[in-house]
Amino acid sequence: MDQKVVLDTLWVMIAGMLVFFMNAGFAMVESGFGRAKNTVNILSKNFIVFAISSLAFWALGWGLMFGNGNGFIGLEGLWGLGGADNSPATGDAYQGAYAAISWATVPLLAKFFFQLVFAGTAATIVSGAVAERIKYLTFILFSFILVAFLYPITGHWIWGGGWLAQLGFWDFAGSTTVHSVGGWAALAGVLVLGPRIGKFKGGKSYPIPGHSMPLATLGAFILWLGWFGFNPGSTMAADPSAVAHIALTTNSAAAAGILSSTIAAWLIIGKPDLSMTINGCLGGLVAITAGCAYVSVGSSIIIGLIAGVLVVFAVLGFDRLRIDDPVGALSVHLVNGVFGTLAVGLFAQSQFTPNTTGDGLFFGGGGGLLMNQIIGVATVGLFTFGASLGVWFALKAMVGIRVSPEEELEGLDIGEHGMSAYPEFAIAAEHSYEVVESQRPSAPKPGSLPGSQVAVDVEG
Amino acid sequence: MDQKVVLDTLWVMIAGMLVFFMNAGFAMVESGFGRAKNTVNILSKNFIVFAISSLAFWALGWGLMFGNGNGFIGLEGLWGLGGADNSPATGDAYQGAYAAISWATVPLLAKFFFQLVFAGTAATIVSGAVAERIKYLTFILFSFILVAFLYPITGHWIWGGGWLAQLGFWDFAGSTTVHSVGGWAALAGVLVLGPRIGKFKGGKSYPIPGHSMPLATLGAFILWLGWFGFNPGSTMAADPSAVAHIALTTNSAAAAGILSSTIAAWLIIGKPDLSMTINGCLGGLVAITAGCAYVSVGSSIIIGLIAGVLVVFAVLGFDRLRIDDPVGALSVHLVNGVFGTLAVGLFAQSQFTPNTTGDGLFFGGGGGLLMNQIIGVATVGLFTFGASLGVWFALKAMVGIRVSPEEELEGLDIGEHGMSAYPEFAIAAEHSYEVVESQRPSAPKPGSLPGSQVAVDVEG
Amino acid sequence: MDQKVVLDTLWVMIAGMLVFFMNAGFAMVESGFGRAKNTVNILSKNFIVFAISSLAFWALGWGLMFGNGNGFIGLEGLWGLGGADNSPATGDAYQGAYAAISWATVPLLAKFFFQLVFAGTAATIVSGAVAERIKYLTFILFSFILVAFLYPITGHWIWGGGWLAQLGFWDFAGSTTVHSVGGWAALAGVLVLGPRIGKFKGGKSYPIPGHSMPLATLGAFILWLGWFGFNPGSTMAADPSAVAHIALTTNSAAAAGILSSTIAAWLIIGKPDLSMTINGCLGGLVAITAGCAYVSVGSSIIIGLIAGVLVVFAVLGFDRLRIDDPVGALSVHLVNGVFGTLAVGLFAQSQFTPNTTGDGLFFGGGGGLLMNQIIGVATVGLFTFGASLGVWFALKAMVGIRVSPEEELEGLDIGEHGMSAYPEFAIAAEHSYEVVESQRPSAPKPGSLPGSQVAVDVEG
Amino acid sequence: MKRIEAVIRPHKLDEVREALMEEGFRGMTIVEVKGVGRQKGHTEVYRGSEYKIDFLPKIKLEIVVPDDRLDQAISIIVRTARTGQVGDGKIFVLPVEEVIRVRTEEVGSEAL
Amino acid sequence: MKRIEAVIRPHKLDEVREALMEEGFRGMTIVEVKGVGRQKGHTEVYRGSEYKIDFLPKIKLEIVVPDDRLDQAISIIVRTARTGQVGDGKIFVLPVEEVIRVRTEEVGSEAL
Amino acid sequence: MKRIEAVIRPHKLDEVREALMEEGFRGMTIVEVKGVGRQKGHTEVYRGSEYKIDFLPKIKLEIVVPDDRLDQAISIIVRTARTGQVGDGKIFVLPVEEVIRVRTEEVGSEAL
Ligand SMILES: Nc1ncnc2c1ncn2[C@@H]1O[C@H](COP(=O)(O)OP(=O)(O)O)[C@@H](O)[C@H]1O
Ligand SMILES: Nc1ncnc2c1ncn2[C@@H]1O[C@H](COP(=O)(O)OP(=O)(O)O)[C@@H](O)[C@H]1O
Ligand SMILES: Nc1ncnc2c1ncn2[C@@H]1O[C@H](COP(=O)(O)OP(=O)(O)O)[C@@H](O)[C@H]1O
């Protein structure tokens, strides 16, 4: 067999396994940032979501995303990976229903495995933002729809040879395709759900500390590791210099994001808040995802530095907008997914991956690339946010979206799953603290934003 | 050097490392499903068992399993991996004591490393089932005997060119060779040990909830990851289409097992019990292990769906039989090890790995393959269960098998290790709950099964 | 592209990722062995340290270590990886600033990535020993200096073609270069810091149990996994027999270290202390790191057995010397880093990696190699310990090194980070135990050692 | 002096504490307890077996007050801790013979 | 009314609770406490240092009863909590001046 | 007999216990409690929001003593628990009507 096929397949499969492991990372970060009484629910969501994604992407998602079709949607080989395909043949030798990904010199099932773990990531991003109040069944249904329909459609535009790909929109490993799509779907869910009971009261925002920092930190390390599959693996080829270059830009952005978010938190909040450091790391990773193959190591450090600061301001900003995102998923995946995609338009240098992006604005390439990136970010955002909003509202009408206030107060673990995460540990009573008035201007009034309109207010 | 040797070795070593990491997965699942007071003991067992396996398999196990010999046992190159061997030479070029595994194009030590991590898995399966009451030293001694003698003997029958291999019994990655062998050894141990104090009282089964669902869930993710080494790595060759195919059947069965066990638990128990979802995932993985290279992706989904349901019924069934398995190891590894091996006889399709299984019953190949699988399952089960029973009884007579009731009540951590897993956390008192009479028919009377005959009953 | 470059790069990158993941292992071991009130701080240190290392090694460390220069220091291509370099060209074809590592057939950035994760390991070793009392900022600054200056200088001597390399000092994967360097830097820090409040009182040593054994055990498994990147990856080439051989010596030493430390603890302390078993595993791994490519599997078992016993005595010994190392970092990395390096002089056999060490003392090679190893151990130790002592004292003078006694008593989590690791769990009050007088001779008097001279004693 | 011990619902603690402090009761001590009573426990499942947790988490608030402020304190607690559902809890009043402030050795009402 | 406070072994709680409830004592409150007494603590080891844990985990069961049921309650507890080994615990009886049910403001025995 | 309930700082427990035991008080029971009083809580931050923890961890030490040893016990506790800072805690003395040792059914001072 052709050695290149062997090498590329090995690399793609190993990288895919690392990305798969990110599910464990998300599960740990999200349960660590949640409360003990909702831990079984958070773990269950994160555990089942990849199972759902596996079946949904196999059943239909892959076909919609990579099937030959028009600029908006795949139409061939839709169901059950059933299209004709003579992979690993490439180029002119390729014959089959999935021409858009025929450039990868690996068997069809290797392509599918690698793309599947990406689809799973988009779905799992949602789970953190909607945690601690969403119905288990509703989350499962939404995940299925996201991976079977929404994610593959915008995915087709970008990676499936669709109109954005033709326009010259570049997103190497998925800042937009995966992360901001997950982020927009999450934002829609958060707005339909409203904030957790007790999060915003009387014009104040009450912190709801995560119950286990070791879990959250472990999760962050696992995600960081997984990103070495996510970005360098997106070469889908064992290209030595590309893999090494991408691993390094990825790592540098993470490191820079850690530093800048820690410093920003230290300066703004007064303490180096570990939860901000973790979000900063992930923000840097998300931000470099689009450009990891197109920018220099120096640029990756700058992108990471900006991402880390963005995360801190985004967390504080969503709080003031009364948008309740328990784990910072919006700040990490949505905000930095958008930023990272735009950063390609600024920092790309043609030399790193010739015949792709060309040079960005800061390297003499003019604003054309940036404009394409803006168009991509905007259209993908509009579509995903709009469609998700529709799906969430439909689910709300049909099966309900939020657990009862009693259940939410008691914890979803008992209500949804009938069990406790830590049945033997003494859990201290919540509350019994006062919010300290900060120097920041007071939060906007209730009702001034969609999120609070639909908020459940049990205390009132 | 021959590129194929390089590629195959890289893949085998990396896959072996993933399988090695399953030890961490078992440690987390088992300690998560145990009680806080036994956590140090469970962790210690899972940590030392791979060390024991490493030495036992090196000293003798490998030789018995792969040494040239007769249909029942290896006889050449028994001790300390000491036989002549000119690996990576293969086929006619091979000369040495380990001809049965001469088909793998990798150096001897790579073969050994990969096989070692499998032997270690069999041993670690036992630890969960016998947890919370077994003496630390007794477990160590049993593990040594299992890996030095019992596992390699049946392993020789199947993978060492022995009589089952010659018969036409197929077990690609070890549903029987590894998982059901571990399961039978565990069953024997559980029966000799008897149930934990307080598990069965007055005809009722008392639930003993695991102390940490995050640990258990993390462990399940690690195991799932490890299985991408376990199954695809069992090619022992960097074969692109086989590796991709096996990774996908493996993943699909896991996903299907998650779904079906969750649904089954939801319908039967009334709630989507996370511990059942986790067992369902692992059950699906065990069940696909034998056939991962021989069945289609569609079949793998069916196998996983069945496995998930089987796990739920098996957990409930063992409970009614008063067989006390704290972590569900029997339901996962024994029941689905058997089912998965038989499933090869049903779902195998010759096209996926030509010149092996041929077609199974459902694909027009008739019942011959199924019959071979039944013979293999039965003989391996008989041998391992019988021999293990003997070993457990011998150990019971010589060093004792079970800690004292006082020690069991106080927890094995203090008794066996003199330390606490969580010395600073306030642990809530156990008990203080009532068992709810369920609609299920009441459990059989005490004493109707071997397990309860030897049970310690302190409360009585 | 040359297939060897592809293969070597894949292997180096994957191995590097495994080593990267060791950061998670260190974080888990160290936080598990620390107290709940310091957990956020320990996690933060372990999380930020790799970010710091990434930037420090990129900015300057790499250049000092591998830049062409004299026997003591690199002088070319110092800043930001900026030297000319035509990697993956090797041998005579190589042209560039980093000739010392031009033997590796991989791109420059792959070399950098792999070396970076090693530099990060050295830095993270320090964090455990100085835990529970060091200022967060001071630790960050020290880490930067260690990775930017100290580590690369001795690294240049050994791996950068410096005077020790020319002398014939061999350290395959870094028992000295990485582990004992980390250990010496840690020892200096521990002595300047003094013991934790409450550790030594009235001539007695008070145990301060770690707060979570599951975290510590998980961490140990992750480190063990990471070592399969650390040692076999140090080939920096996909050499099948070397990789398999090294993986096996590595694993055997770990297994042997587990057994011998468990037995030693059982005999000496009376119980198989899990924390000793974990340290024994890591001790075995550190000890085999220098010689993994040079010794037989049999020798690796002997080295591991010795390492495990050494760890137990070292832990007890440091305690009697009133040197307070919460996690056993000195016993693991310093003591066994030294032992492992010397073991090369004893156990090396020329056959395994020809044209390197030659035979050691026990294999007929005479004492020359051992003498070189002694010289290397001593000079690296002197330099690193001395320089670190200077840096720690300078930092103490400029920014302070130790948190206030009040903060230490309340926990660094609130003091340094303003947050709790487990805000919902009820944490039991500390203390309320009595130290049992052991049969061991009483500890030396306070004040007889540098460590206690600078000790803070709040209780007195 | 009297000691009031009020067993209340955990999520009512904030409200009770705030009301007491507003009325000038500056010191109190709480303990996490578990209670059995008329209020039904909840059912959990684990691996197919259902079981009922009889003991429910409660907070016991202990506050020592001078005799003349006893009724006021009780009425504040009753008012703020009530939801009207079974399980709101009980208030016990116990006699206290002496109070001493450790720091100053003040005794009696001075020490509160 | 009296308050019985019984410090007992944790694993005896179930039995004591069941016996009390069978005899019609429907409400009680428990606290996890630690006790020092004649019963010896156990020894732990950590990294080679041995230490003795002096405080042993106990459950304190608090139950307020009308005067006329005091002896009955005590004898139930004594009977069910006893193992005969040192460390079985103690029962303290304290006077209670008033009981109020938060939900209904009933007082006295009515409130129990 | 009297029951002394002393709310003290957690890190003072060892000293108080040792002093009591040296003077022959062999039994006592402790509970982990949280206290509000004059002592200020500390501020934590989480994701940018600051909040003040009002309840501070304290230890409540309960010790039942014969009437004639009451003053001695109190003075030991006051002496060893004091740091001089606000928050040192309080000692409450409550009457105890009866003490029974579960194991032997001894009553009164014998049972202590
Ligand atoms: N006799 C009693 N002695 C001590 N505590 C009691 C007693 N009866 C009830 N309690 C406590 O009061 C709590 C509430 O009592 P319950 O009967 O459930 O509802 P209600 O407060 O509405 O009467 C119980 O959970 C328990 O902690
Ligand atoms: N004087 C006391 N005051 C308060 N609690 C006490 C007192 N003496 C004993 N106790 C409690 O009773 C428990 C049992 O006492 P102990 O002397 O060990 O055994 P026994 O119950 O057999 O006399 C102790 O652990 C402690 O919680
Ligand atoms: N009226 C009270 N009733 C019950 N406990 C009290 C009362 N006042 C104070 N306490 C307890 O005493 C502790 C210490 O009181 P505080 O006013 O902070 O300082 P100080 O002991 O110096 O007076 C509090 O944390 C609380 O647990």
PDB file of N, CA, C and O in Angstrom, chain B residues 207 209-210 269 273 275 279 319 328 432-434 436 440, chain D residues 34 43-55:
ATOM      1  N   PRO B 207     -29.047  -0.855  48.027  1.00  0.00           N
ATOM      2  CA  PRO B 207     -28.078  -0.184  47.151  1.00  0.00           C
ATOM      3  C   PRO B 207     -26.942   0.413  47.985  1.00  0.00           C
ATOM      4  O   PRO B 207     -27.160   0.880  49.095  1.00  0.00           O
ATOM      5  N   PRO B 209     -24.471   3.155  47.051  1.00  0.00           N
ATOM      6  CA  PRO B 209     -24.086   4.069  45.965  1.00  0.00           C
ATOM      7  C   PRO B 209     -22.591   4.355  45.931  1.00  0.00           C
ATOM      8  O   PRO B 209     -21.938   4.442  46.968  1.00  0.00           O
ATOM      9  N   GLY B 210     -22.071   4.454  44.742  1.00  0.00           N
ATOM     10  CA  GLY B 210     -20.680   4.834  44.559  1.00  0.00           C
ATOM     11  C   GLY B 210     -20.443   6.254  45.050  1.00  0.00           C
ATOM     12  O   GLY B 210     -21.337   7.089  44.981  1.00  0.00           O
ATOM     13  N   ILE B 269     -36.126   1.397  35.277  1.00  0.00           N
ATOM     14  CA  ILE B 269     -35.899   1.928  36.624  1.00  0.00           C
ATOM     15  C   ILE B 269     -36.648   3.239  36.819  1.00  0.00           C
ATOM     16  O   ILE B 269     -36.926   3.647  37.929  1.00  0.00           O
ATOM     17  N   ASP B 273     -30.179   6.415  34.802  1.00  0.00           N
ATOM     18  CA  ASP B 273     -29.137   6.218  35.821  1.00  0.00           C
ATOM     19  C   ASP B 273     -27.754   6.293  35.159  1.00  0.00           C
ATOM     20  O   ASP B 273     -27.427   5.493  34.292  1.00  0.00           O
ATOM     21  N   SER B 275     -24.864   5.523  36.214  1.00  0.00           N
ATOM     22  CA  SER B 275     -23.994   4.356  36.391  1.00  0.00           C
ATOM     23  C   SER B 275     -24.351   3.274  35.373  1.00  0.00           C
ATOM     24  O   SER B 275     -23.487   2.506  34.939  1.00  0.00           O
ATOM     25  N   ASN B 279     -21.891   1.760  32.421  1.00  0.00           N
ATOM     26  CA  ASN B 279     -21.772   0.320  32.193  1.00  0.00           C
ATOM     27  C   ASN B 279     -22.212  -0.043  30.782  1.00  0.00           C
ATOM     28  O   ASN B 279     -21.629  -0.931  30.150  1.00  0.00           O
ATOM     29  N   ASP B 319     -28.043  -8.906  40.922  1.00  0.00           N
ATOM     30  CA  ASP B 319     -28.567  -8.430  42.196  1.00  0.00           C
ATOM     31  C   ASP B 319     -29.594  -9.406  42.745  1.00  0.00           C
ATOM     32  O   ASP B 319     -29.582  -9.737  43.936  1.00  0.00           O
ATOM     33  N   GLY B 328     -20.215  -3.632  38.646  1.00  0.00           N
ATOM     34  CA  GLY B 328     -20.822  -4.150  37.418  1.00  0.00           C
ATOM     35  C   GLY B 328     -19.824  -4.834  36.493  1.00  0.00           C
ATOM     36  O   GLY B 328     -20.079  -4.975  35.299  1.00  0.00           O
ATOM     37  N   SER B 432     -29.076   5.139  56.896  1.00  0.00           N
ATOM     38  CA  SER B 432     -30.164   6.087  57.079  1.00  0.00           C
ATOM     39  C   SER B 432     -30.998   6.240  55.826  1.00  0.00           C
ATOM     40  O   SER B 432     -31.344   7.324  55.423  1.00  0.00           O
ATOM     41  N   TYR B 433     -31.252   5.125  55.174  1.00  0.00           N
ATOM     42  CA  TYR B 433     -32.251   5.154  54.117  1.00  0.00           C
ATOM     43  C   TYR B 433     -33.042   3.859  54.172  1.00  0.00           C
ATOM     44  O   TYR B 433     -32.624   2.890  54.798  1.00  0.00           O
ATOM     45  N   GLU B 434     -34.183   3.868  53.557  1.00  0.00           N
ATOM     46  CA  GLU B 434     -35.013   2.665  53.486  1.00  0.00           C
ATOM     47  C   GLU B 434     -35.059   2.181  52.053  1.00  0.00           C
ATOM     48  O   GLU B 434     -35.181   2.966  51.125  1.00  0.00           O
ATOM     49  N   VAL B 436     -36.867   0.813  48.939  1.00  0.00           N
ATOM     50  CA  VAL B 436     -38.235   0.894  48.456  1.00  0.00           C
ATOM     51  C   VAL B 436     -38.589  -0.446  47.814  1.00  0.00           C
ATOM     52  O   VAL B 436     -37.843  -0.958  46.988  1.00  0.00           O
ATOM     53  N   ARG B 440     -40.587  -5.422  41.077  1.00  0.00           N
ATOM     54  CA  ARG B 440     -39.962  -6.659  40.636  1.00  0.00           C
ATOM     55  C   ARG B 440     -40.230  -7.778  41.643  1.00  0.00           C
ATOM     56  O   ARG B 440     -40.316  -7.516  42.839  1.00  0.00           O
TER      57      ARG B 440
ATOM     58  N   LYS D  34     -29.467  16.930  60.003  1.00  0.00           N
ATOM     59  CA  LYS D  34     -30.436  16.219  59.177  1.00  0.00           C
ATOM     60  C   LYS D  34     -31.643  15.906  60.026  1.00  0.00           C
ATOM     61  O   LYS D  34     -31.510  15.587  61.201  1.00  0.00           O
ATOM     62  N   THR D  43     -36.742   9.896  46.974  1.00  0.00           N
ATOM     63  CA  THR D  43     -36.315   8.576  46.545  1.00  0.00           C
ATOM     64  C   THR D  43     -35.143   8.707  45.597  1.00  0.00           C
ATOM     65  O   THR D  43     -35.146   9.547  44.706  1.00  0.00           O
ATOM     66  N   GLU D  44     -34.120   7.891  45.796  1.00  0.00           N
ATOM     67  CA  GLU D  44     -33.022   7.834  44.841  1.00  0.00           C
ATOM     68  C   GLU D  44     -32.954   6.426  44.251  1.00  0.00           C
ATOM     69  O   GLU D  44     -33.544   5.488  44.785  1.00  0.00           O
ATOM     70  N   VAL D  45     -32.283   6.327  43.119  1.00  0.00           N
ATOM     71  CA  VAL D  45     -32.078   5.018  42.498  1.00  0.00           C
ATOM     72  C   VAL D  45     -30.582   4.844  42.315  1.00  0.00           C
ATOM     73  O   VAL D  45     -29.886   5.802  41.990  1.00  0.00           O
ATOM     74  N   TYR D  46     -30.096   3.658  42.477  1.00  0.00           N
ATOM     75  CA  TYR D  46     -28.698   3.389  42.121  1.00  0.00           C
ATOM     76  C   TYR D  46     -28.628   1.985  41.565  1.00  0.00           C
ATOM     77  O   TYR D  46     -28.944   1.022  42.260  1.00  0.00           O
ATOM     78  N   ARG D  47     -28.263   1.913  40.318  1.00  0.00           N
ATOM     79  CA  ARG D  47     -28.116   0.618  39.670  1.00  0.00           C
ATOM     80  C   ARG D  47     -29.367  -0.229  39.841  1.00  0.00           C
ATOM     81  O   ARG D  47     -29.298  -1.403  40.133  1.00  0.00           O
ATOM     82  N   GLY D  48     -30.513   0.402  39.678  1.00  0.00           N
ATOM     83  CA  GLY D  48     -31.743  -0.359  39.645  1.00  0.00           C
ATOM     84  C   GLY D  48     -32.445  -0.515  40.968  1.00  0.00           C
ATOM     85  O   GLY D  48     -33.606  -0.902  41.009  1.00  0.00           O
ATOM     86  N   SER D  49     -31.761  -0.244  42.083  1.00  0.00           N
ATOM     87  CA  SER D  49     -32.433  -0.340  43.371  1.00  0.00           C
ATOM     88  C   SER D  49     -32.879   1.046  43.809  1.00  0.00           C
ATOM     89  O   SER D  49     -32.093   1.989  43.791  1.00  0.00           O
ATOM     90  N   GLU D  50     -34.138   1.109  44.224  1.00  0.00           N
ATOM     91  CA  GLU D  50     -34.620   2.386  44.731  1.00  0.00           C
ATOM     92  C   GLU D  50     -34.460   2.429  46.233  1.00  0.00           C
ATOM     93  O   GLU D  50     -34.599   1.414  46.913  1.00  0.00           O
ATOM     94  N   TYR D  51     -34.196   3.599  46.756  1.00  0.00           N
ATOM     95  CA  TYR D  51     -34.162   3.711  48.206  1.00  0.00           C
ATOM     96  C   TYR D  51     -34.585   5.108  48.607  1.00  0.00           C
ATOM     97  O   TYR D  51     -34.437   6.068  47.849  1.00  0.00           O
ATOM     98  N   LYS D  52     -35.145   5.180  49.821  1.00  0.00           N
ATOM     99  CA  LYS D  52     -35.669   6.446  50.279  1.00  0.00           C
ATOM    100  C   LYS D  52     -34.730   7.051  51.303  1.00  0.00           C
ATOM    101  O   LYS D  52     -34.317   6.389  52.254  1.00  0.00           O
ATOM    102  N   ILE D  53     -34.367   8.282  51.065  1.00  0.00           N
ATOM    103  CA  ILE D  53     -33.542   9.004  52.023  1.00  0.00           C
ATOM    104  C   ILE D  53     -34.505   9.617  53.033  1.00  0.00           C
ATOM    105  O   ILE D  53     -35.290  10.507  52.688  1.00  0.00           O
ATOM    106  N   ASP D  54     -34.452   9.144  54.282  1.00  0.00           N
ATOM    107  CA  ASP D  54     -35.395   9.642  55.279  1.00  0.00           C
ATOM    108  C   ASP D  54     -34.940  10.958  55.881  1.00  0.00           C
ATOM    109  O   ASP D  54     -35.745  11.818  56.203  1.00  0.00           O
ATOM    110  N   PHE D  55     -33.648  11.081  56.073  1.00  0.00           N
ATOM    111  CA  PHE D  55     -33.142  12.286  56.711  1.00  0.00           C
ATOM    112  C   PHE D  55     -32.970  13.392  55.669  1.00  0.00           C
ATOM    113  O   PHE D  55     -32.306  13.195  54.653  1.00  0.00           O
TER     114      PHE D  55
END
